[in-house]
């Protein structure tokens, strides 16, 4: 069975044709439980997210701030497995028909086996992977198997990336490019910053791939700000915090739906300029 890179590309293209950025949500698998995590992912997709990244919880998430680290710890203590991540992808995609990616550090894939991981992700209906710590120079085996299974390989570019480096990363990537809005870890910020727009412009100069911005976006105003210059707005910590702060599962799902609708309105108010 083939993966859903085409669905991801079509979804991003459709948002662009509508004159808006796509809303991309992040939630870790297994949080607050495996079942609860599946319901959470479905909730944000049903409420208006265009794409979801399902996080594979990791004991040393170097890109992630304290909110996502807390959720990962809860998931790991609950015994989450890669099979649960695949189940989350499968059930969320089957229920909504929308593209679902996995965001993971490289070590779990390496230990699990690249061929096994890509085959299972494609079988689950996944659209691809975001791999924040996999160097392009060491990605040939992954990209070979991802390509064979029609899965996107999403790499991360940062404000510190030189133009030549961005071009190298962009050439190797597929689906879209993840532009980190600032140097640092995930988390909500008072301001997304001008660095993000500069990074998007420099990245667009090297590639036809959509450029989506993450790290720091937490409300509709920030989503509108980023949507004015990016192809996609990625939100993670704000969703996770809503679940962490909720008194029970039903309240958590309601809070996710509310935030998704606010952010979806934001990306529609921020008209894409390019």
mmCIF file of C-alpha atoms in Angstrom:
data_model
loop_
_atom_site.group_PDB
_atom_site.id
_atom_site.type_symbol
_atom_site.label_atom_id
_atom_site.label_comp_id
_atom_site.label_asym_id
_atom_site.label_seq_id
_atom_site.Cartn_x
_atom_site.Cartn_y
_atom_site.Cartn_z
ATOM 1 C CA UNK A 1 0.000 0.000 0.000
ATOM 2 C CA UNK A 2 1.272 3.470 -0.878
ATOM 3 C CA UNK A 3 1.509 6.393 1.510
ATOM 4 C CA UNK A 4 -0.297 9.680 1.113
ATOM 5 C CA UNK A 5 2.297 12.223 0.006
ATOM 6 C CA UNK A 6 -0.022 13.156 -2.873
ATOM 7 C CA UNK A 7 -2.840 13.904 -0.425
ATOM 8 C CA UNK A 8 -0.494 16.132 1.571
ATOM 9 C CA UNK A 9 0.609 18.014 -1.539
ATOM 10 C CA UNK A 10 -2.971 18.385 -2.758
ATOM 11 C CA UNK A 11 -4.107 19.678 0.647
ATOM 12 C CA UNK A 12 -1.404 22.343 0.745
ATOM 13 C CA UNK A 13 -2.108 23.313 -2.871
ATOM 14 C CA UNK A 14 -5.823 23.620 -2.168
ATOM 15 C CA UNK A 15 -5.189 25.947 0.770
ATOM 16 C CA UNK A 16 -2.947 28.083 -1.444
ATOM 17 C CA UNK A 17 -5.643 28.198 -4.137
ATOM 18 C CA UNK A 18 -8.030 29.485 -1.473
ATOM 19 C CA UNK A 19 -5.583 32.308 -0.728
ATOM 20 C CA UNK A 20 -4.663 31.103 2.733
ATOM 21 C CA UNK A 21 -2.092 29.146 4.644
ATOM 22 C CA UNK A 22 -2.782 25.601 5.779
ATOM 23 C CA UNK A 23 -3.273 24.922 9.481
ATOM 24 C CA UNK A 24 -1.005 22.100 10.650
ATOM 25 C CA UNK A 25 -1.530 20.790 14.183
ATOM 26 C CA UNK A 26 0.845 18.708 16.305
ATOM 27 C CA UNK A 27 -0.172 16.270 19.030
ATOM 28 C CA UNK A 28 1.877 13.422 20.525
ATOM 29 C CA UNK A 29 0.594 9.854 20.281
ATOM 30 C CA UNK A 30 -0.310 8.185 23.561
ATOM 31 C CA UNK A 31 -1.223 11.439 25.310
ATOM 32 C CA UNK A 32 -3.056 11.538 27.600
ATOM 33 C CA UNK A 33 -3.632 7.862 26.724
ATOM 34 C CA UNK A 34 -3.481 6.004 23.426
ATOM 35 C CA UNK A 35 -7.269 6.175 23.038
ATOM 36 C CA UNK A 36 -7.355 9.762 24.251
ATOM 37 C CA UNK A 37 -4.611 10.727 21.829
ATOM 38 C CA UNK A 38 -6.512 9.272 18.882
ATOM 39 C CA UNK A 39 -9.620 11.200 19.867
ATOM 40 C CA UNK A 40 -7.553 14.376 20.243
ATOM 41 C CA UNK A 41 -6.099 14.080 16.747
ATOM 42 C CA UNK A 42 -9.516 13.439 15.258
ATOM 43 C CA UNK A 43 -10.929 16.404 17.183
ATOM 44 C CA UNK A 44 -8.486 18.926 15.697
ATOM 45 C CA UNK A 45 -8.936 17.546 12.180
ATOM 46 C CA UNK A 46 -12.719 17.654 12.522
ATOM 47 C CA UNK A 47 -12.553 21.236 13.844
ATOM 48 C CA UNK A 48 -10.617 22.590 10.876
ATOM 49 C CA UNK A 49 -6.954 21.576 10.914
ATOM 50 C CA UNK A 50 -5.807 20.699 7.404
ATOM 51 C CA UNK A 51 -2.953 18.401 8.441
ATOM 52 C CA UNK A 52 -1.838 16.782 11.688
ATOM 53 C CA UNK A 53 1.628 15.795 12.829
ATOM 54 C CA UNK A 54 1.500 12.876 15.264
ATOM 55 C CA UNK A 55 4.493 13.005 17.561
ATOM 56 C CA UNK A 56 6.365 9.813 18.390
ATOM 57 C CA UNK A 57 7.172 10.367 22.083
ATOM 58 C CA UNK A 58 10.883 10.396 22.842
ATOM 59 C CA UNK A 59 12.829 10.404 26.092
ATOM 60 C CA UNK A 60 15.184 13.150 24.878
ATOM 61 C CA UNK A 61 13.185 15.450 22.578
ATOM 62 C CA UNK A 62 15.872 18.025 21.785
ATOM 63 C CA UNK A 63 13.615 20.290 19.707
ATOM 64 C CA UNK A 64 10.734 20.269 22.165
ATOM 65 C CA UNK A 65 10.110 22.587 25.094
ATOM 66 C CA UNK A 66 8.677 21.757 28.530
ATOM 67 C CA UNK A 67 5.026 21.460 27.487
ATOM 68 C CA UNK A 68 5.634 18.767 24.877
ATOM 69 C CA UNK A 69 8.290 17.144 27.067
ATOM 70 C CA UNK A 70 5.650 16.767 29.799
ATOM 71 C CA UNK A 71 3.195 15.168 27.367
ATOM 72 C CA UNK A 72 5.890 12.841 26.012
ATOM 73 C CA UNK A 73 6.755 11.769 29.541
ATOM 74 C CA UNK A 74 3.102 10.969 30.273
ATOM 75 C CA UNK A 75 2.858 8.944 27.059
ATOM 76 C CA UNK A 76 6.085 7.040 27.719
ATOM 77 C CA UNK A 77 5.071 6.272 31.301
ATOM 78 C CA UNK A 78 1.822 4.963 29.874
ATOM 79 C CA UNK A 79 3.792 2.504 27.756
ATOM 80 C CA UNK A 80 3.199 3.987 24.296
ATOM 81 C CA UNK A 81 4.766 1.960 21.470
ATOM 82 C CA UNK A 82 5.446 2.606 17.799
ATOM 83 C CA UNK A 83 2.474 0.357 17.069
ATOM 84 C CA UNK A 84 0.309 2.865 18.956
ATOM 85 C CA UNK A 85 1.706 5.687 16.830
ATOM 86 C CA UNK A 86 0.787 3.768 13.676
ATOM 87 C CA UNK A 87 -2.669 3.062 15.068
ATOM 88 C CA UNK A 88 -3.144 6.764 15.795
ATOM 89 C CA UNK A 89 -2.201 7.633 12.213
ATOM 90 C CA UNK A 90 -4.444 4.921 10.797
ATOM 91 C CA UNK A 91 -7.557 5.780 12.792
ATOM 92 C CA UNK A 92 -7.201 9.548 12.391
ATOM 93 C CA UNK A 93 -6.740 9.325 8.642
ATOM 94 C CA UNK A 94 -9.514 6.760 8.207
ATOM 95 C CA UNK A 95 -11.950 8.893 10.197
ATOM 96 C CA UNK A 96 -11.208 12.211 8.486
ATOM 97 C CA UNK A 97 -9.567 11.520 5.109
ATOM 98 C CA UNK A 98 -6.968 14.178 5.921
ATOM 99 C CA UNK A 99 -3.172 13.869 5.737
ATOM 100 C CA UNK A 100 -1.426 12.672 8.890
ATOM 101 C CA UNK A 101 2.344 12.806 9.323
ATOM 102 C CA UNK A 102 4.614 11.433 12.014
ATOM 103 C CA UNK A 103 7.127 13.729 13.672
ATOM 104 C CA UNK A 104 9.972 11.755 15.160
ATOM 105 C CA UNK A 105 13.623 11.829 16.038
ATOM 106 C CA UNK A 106 15.804 9.455 14.101
ATOM 107 C CA UNK A 107 16.863 6.973 16.781
ATOM 108 C CA UNK A 108 13.462 5.223 17.174
ATOM 109 C CA UNK A 109 13.255 4.654 13.403
ATOM 110 C CA UNK A 110 16.838 3.437 13.245
ATOM 111 C CA UNK A 111 16.200 0.902 15.988
ATOM 112 C CA UNK A 112 12.835 -0.169 14.579
ATOM 113 C CA UNK A 113 14.157 -0.558 11.031
ATOM 114 C CA UNK A 114 13.681 1.906 8.203
ATOM 115 C CA UNK A 115 11.973 -0.517 5.829
ATOM 116 C CA UNK A 116 9.624 -1.769 8.543
ATOM 117 C CA UNK A 117 8.759 1.755 9.698
ATOM 118 C CA UNK A 118 8.080 3.154 6.225
ATOM 119 C CA UNK A 119 6.062 0.121 5.158
ATOM 120 C CA UNK A 120 3.891 0.275 8.279
ATOM 121 C CA UNK A 121 3.413 4.041 8.030
ATOM 122 C CA UNK A 122 2.309 3.743 4.410
ATOM 123 C CA UNK A 123 -0.033 0.877 5.287
ATOM 124 C CA UNK A 124 -1.559 3.052 8.004
ATOM 125 C CA UNK A 125 -2.315 5.769 5.457
ATOM 126 C CA UNK A 126 0.421 8.120 6.662
ATOM 127 C CA UNK A 127 1.586 11.007 4.491
ATOM 128 C CA UNK A 128 5.211 11.030 5.616
ATOM 129 C CA UNK A 129 7.613 12.032 8.362
ATOM 130 C CA UNK A 130 9.129 15.169 9.816
ATOM 131 C CA UNK A 131 12.681 14.355 10.872
ATOM 132 C CA UNK A 132 14.182 17.274 12.805
ATOM 133 C CA UNK A 133 17.495 15.653 13.733
ATOM 134 C CA UNK A 134 18.311 13.612 10.617
ATOM 135 C CA UNK A 135 21.130 15.283 8.648
ATOM 136 C CA UNK A 136 20.475 15.419 4.925
ATOM 137 C CA UNK A 137 23.879 13.847 4.316
ATOM 138 C CA UNK A 138 22.810 10.754 6.282
ATOM 139 C CA UNK A 139 19.272 10.508 4.908
ATOM 140 C CA UNK A 140 19.751 8.502 1.690
ATOM 141 C CA UNK A 141 18.488 5.196 3.102
ATOM 142 C CA UNK A 142 15.450 6.842 4.659
ATOM 143 C CA UNK A 143 14.620 8.771 1.490
ATOM 144 C CA UNK A 144 14.961 5.637 -0.645
ATOM 145 C CA UNK A 145 12.401 3.759 1.435
ATOM 146 C CA UNK A 146 10.140 6.783 1.908
ATOM 147 C CA UNK A 147 10.099 7.317 -1.843
ATOM 148 C CA UNK A 148 9.307 3.674 -2.467
ATOM 149 C CA UNK A 149 6.291 3.951 -0.164
ATOM 150 C CA UNK A 150 5.090 7.412 -1.362
ATOM 151 C CA UNK A 151 5.905 9.138 1.926
ATOM 152 C CA UNK A 152 7.046 12.741 2.325
ATOM 153 C CA UNK A 153 10.389 13.544 3.918
ATOM 154 C CA UNK A 154 10.044 16.876 5.699
ATOM 155 C CA UNK A 155 13.276 18.500 6.815
ATOM 156 C CA UNK A 156 13.715 21.488 9.117
ATOM 157 C CA UNK A 157 15.465 24.750 8.208
ATOM 158 C CA UNK A 158 16.396 27.334 10.837
ATOM 159 C CA UNK A 159 17.130 31.068 10.901
ATOM 160 C CA UNK A 160 20.819 30.201 11.291
ATOM 161 C CA UNK A 161 20.825 28.159 8.070
ATOM 162 C CA UNK A 162 22.909 29.697 5.299
ATOM 163 C CA UNK A 163 21.328 30.018 1.856
ATOM 164 C CA UNK A 164 23.493 27.240 0.398
ATOM 165 C CA UNK A 165 22.515 24.937 3.251
ATOM 166 C CA UNK A 166 18.832 25.728 2.780
ATOM 167 C CA UNK A 167 19.161 24.848 -0.900
ATOM 168 C CA UNK A 168 20.748 21.481 -0.034
ATOM 169 C CA UNK A 169 18.000 20.681 2.470
ATOM 170 C CA UNK A 170 15.257 21.781 0.098
ATOM 171 C CA UNK A 171 16.574 19.622 -2.733
ATOM 172 C CA UNK A 172 16.439 16.536 -0.522
ATOM 173 C CA UNK A 173 13.047 17.241 1.029
ATOM 174 C CA UNK A 174 9.526 16.490 -0.154
ATOM 175 C CA UNK A 175 6.002 17.405 0.897
ATOM 176 C CA UNK A 176 6.981 20.720 2.453
ATOM 177 C CA UNK A 177 9.801 22.367 4.364
ATOM 178 C CA UNK A 178 9.455 23.068 8.080
ATOM 179 C CA UNK A 179 10.810 26.540 8.829
ATOM 180 C CA UNK A 180 11.648 26.960 12.509
ATOM 181 C CA UNK A 181 10.619 30.521 13.308
ATOM 182 C CA UNK A 182 13.416 31.055 15.822
ATOM 183 C CA UNK A 183 16.421 29.433 17.402
ATOM 184 C CA UNK A 184 15.272 27.390 20.372
ATOM 185 C CA UNK A 185 12.733 24.746 21.357
ATOM 186 C CA UNK A 186 8.996 24.463 20.832
ATOM 187 C CA UNK A 187 6.690 26.489 23.026
ATOM 188 C CA UNK A 188 4.295 29.412 22.939
ATOM 189 C CA UNK A 189 5.814 32.859 22.479
ATOM 190 C CA UNK A 190 4.566 36.421 22.878
ATOM 191 C CA UNK A 191 5.896 37.154 19.379
ATOM 192 C CA UNK A 192 6.821 34.919 16.480
ATOM 193 C CA UNK A 193 9.431 37.389 15.250
ATOM 194 C CA UNK A 194 10.661 38.818 11.963
ATOM 195 C CA UNK A 195 13.223 36.018 11.580
ATOM 196 C CA UNK A 196 10.450 33.731 10.355
ATOM 197 C CA UNK A 197 9.503 35.885 7.381
ATOM 198 C CA UNK A 198 13.134 36.307 6.343
ATOM 199 C CA UNK A 199 13.664 32.530 6.570
ATOM 200 C CA UNK A 200 10.569 31.829 4.472
ATOM 201 C CA UNK A 201 11.703 34.282 1.796
ATOM 202 C CA UNK A 202 15.209 32.801 1.682
ATOM 203 C CA UNK A 203 13.815 29.276 1.537
ATOM 204 C CA UNK A 204 11.306 30.093 -1.209
ATOM 205 C CA UNK A 205 14.187 31.384 -3.310
ATOM 206 C CA UNK A 206 15.581 27.834 -3.443
ATOM 207 C CA UNK A 207 12.523 25.612 -3.893
ATOM 208 C CA UNK A 208 8.983 25.180 -5.186
ATOM 209 C CA UNK A 209 8.056 23.188 -2.071
ATOM 210 C CA UNK A 210 5.592 24.812 0.336
ATOM 211 C CA UNK A 211 7.260 26.427 3.347
ATOM 212 C CA UNK A 212 5.431 26.003 6.657
ATOM 213 C CA UNK A 213 6.369 27.834 9.855
ATOM 214 C CA UNK A 214 6.417 26.354 13.330
ATOM 215 C CA UNK A 215 7.691 27.159 16.847
ATOM 216 C CA UNK A 216 5.935 29.843 18.812
ATOM 217 C CA UNK A 217 2.477 30.194 17.241
ATOM 218 C CA UNK A 218 -0.235 29.866 19.868
ATOM 219 C CA UNK A 219 -3.202 32.112 18.996
ATOM 220 C CA UNK A 220 -5.273 33.387 16.092
ATOM 221 C CA UNK A 221 -3.400 36.703 15.859
ATOM 222 C CA UNK A 222 -0.026 34.995 15.519
ATOM 223 C CA UNK A 223 -1.515 32.502 13.057
ATOM 224 C CA UNK A 224 -2.769 35.379 10.912
ATOM 225 C CA UNK A 225 0.624 37.086 11.107
ATOM 226 C CA UNK A 226 2.482 33.980 9.923
ATOM 227 C CA UNK A 227 -0.179 33.081 7.353
ATOM 228 C CA UNK A 228 0.515 36.362 5.572
ATOM 229 C CA UNK A 229 3.881 35.039 4.367
ATOM 230 C CA UNK A 230 3.973 31.242 4.883
ATOM 231 C CA UNK A 231 2.259 28.338 3.144
ATOM 232 C CA UNK A 232 1.396 26.666 6.417
ATOM 233 C CA UNK A 233 1.157 27.528 10.107
ATOM 234 C CA UNK A 234 2.286 24.783 12.504
ATOM 235 C CA UNK A 235 0.945 24.772 16.072
ATOM 236 C CA UNK A 236 1.914 22.236 18.723
ATOM 237 C CA UNK A 237 2.534 23.385 22.291
ATOM 238 C CA UNK A 238 -0.674 25.432 22.451
ATOM 239 C CA UNK A 239 -2.728 22.305 21.648
ATOM 240 C CA UNK A 240 -0.833 20.169 24.126
ATOM 241 C CA UNK A 241 -1.239 22.791 26.852
ATOM 242 C CA UNK A 242 -5.003 22.801 26.352
ATOM 243 C CA UNK A 243 -5.033 19.067 27.055
ATOM 244 C CA UNK A 244 -2.674 19.360 30.026
ATOM 245 C CA UNK A 245 -4.843 22.087 31.580
ATOM 246 C CA UNK A 246 -8.172 20.337 31.012
ATOM 247 C CA UNK A 247 -9.886 18.856 34.083
ATOM 248 C CA UNK A 248 -11.136 15.805 32.158
ATOM 249 C CA UNK A 249 -11.116 14.202 28.715
ATOM 250 C CA UNK A 250 -14.346 15.789 27.497
ATOM 251 C CA UNK A 251 -13.168 19.258 28.488
ATOM 252 C CA UNK A 252 -9.846 18.606 26.771
ATOM 253 C CA UNK A 253 -11.483 17.685 23.469
ATOM 254 C CA UNK A 254 -13.758 20.729 23.692
ATOM 255 C CA UNK A 255 -10.746 22.975 24.320
ATOM 256 C CA UNK A 256 -8.921 21.489 21.338
ATOM 257 C CA UNK A 257 -11.903 22.147 19.097
ATOM 258 C CA UNK A 258 -12.173 25.740 20.308
ATOM 259 C CA UNK A 259 -8.480 26.472 19.710
ATOM 260 C CA UNK A 260 -8.559 24.820 16.282
ATOM 261 C CA UNK A 261 -11.481 26.947 15.156
ATOM 262 C CA UNK A 262 -9.743 30.111 16.393
ATOM 263 C CA UNK A 263 -6.518 29.217 14.556
ATOM 264 C CA UNK A 264 -8.391 28.200 11.400
ATOM 265 C CA UNK A 265 -10.028 31.623 11.425
ATOM 266 C CA UNK A 266 -6.592 33.174 11.900
ATOM 267 C CA UNK A 267 -5.019 31.496 8.873
ATOM 268 C CA UNK A 268 -7.956 32.657 6.781
ATOM 269 C CA UNK A 269 -7.535 36.267 7.950
ATOM 270 C CA UNK A 270 -3.828 36.257 7.112
ATOM 271 C CA UNK A 271 -3.891 36.334 3.335
ATOM 272 C CA UNK A 272 -0.886 34.669 1.788
ATOM 273 C CA UNK A 273 1.263 37.214 -0.001
ATOM 274 C CA UNK A 274 3.193 34.876 -2.291
#
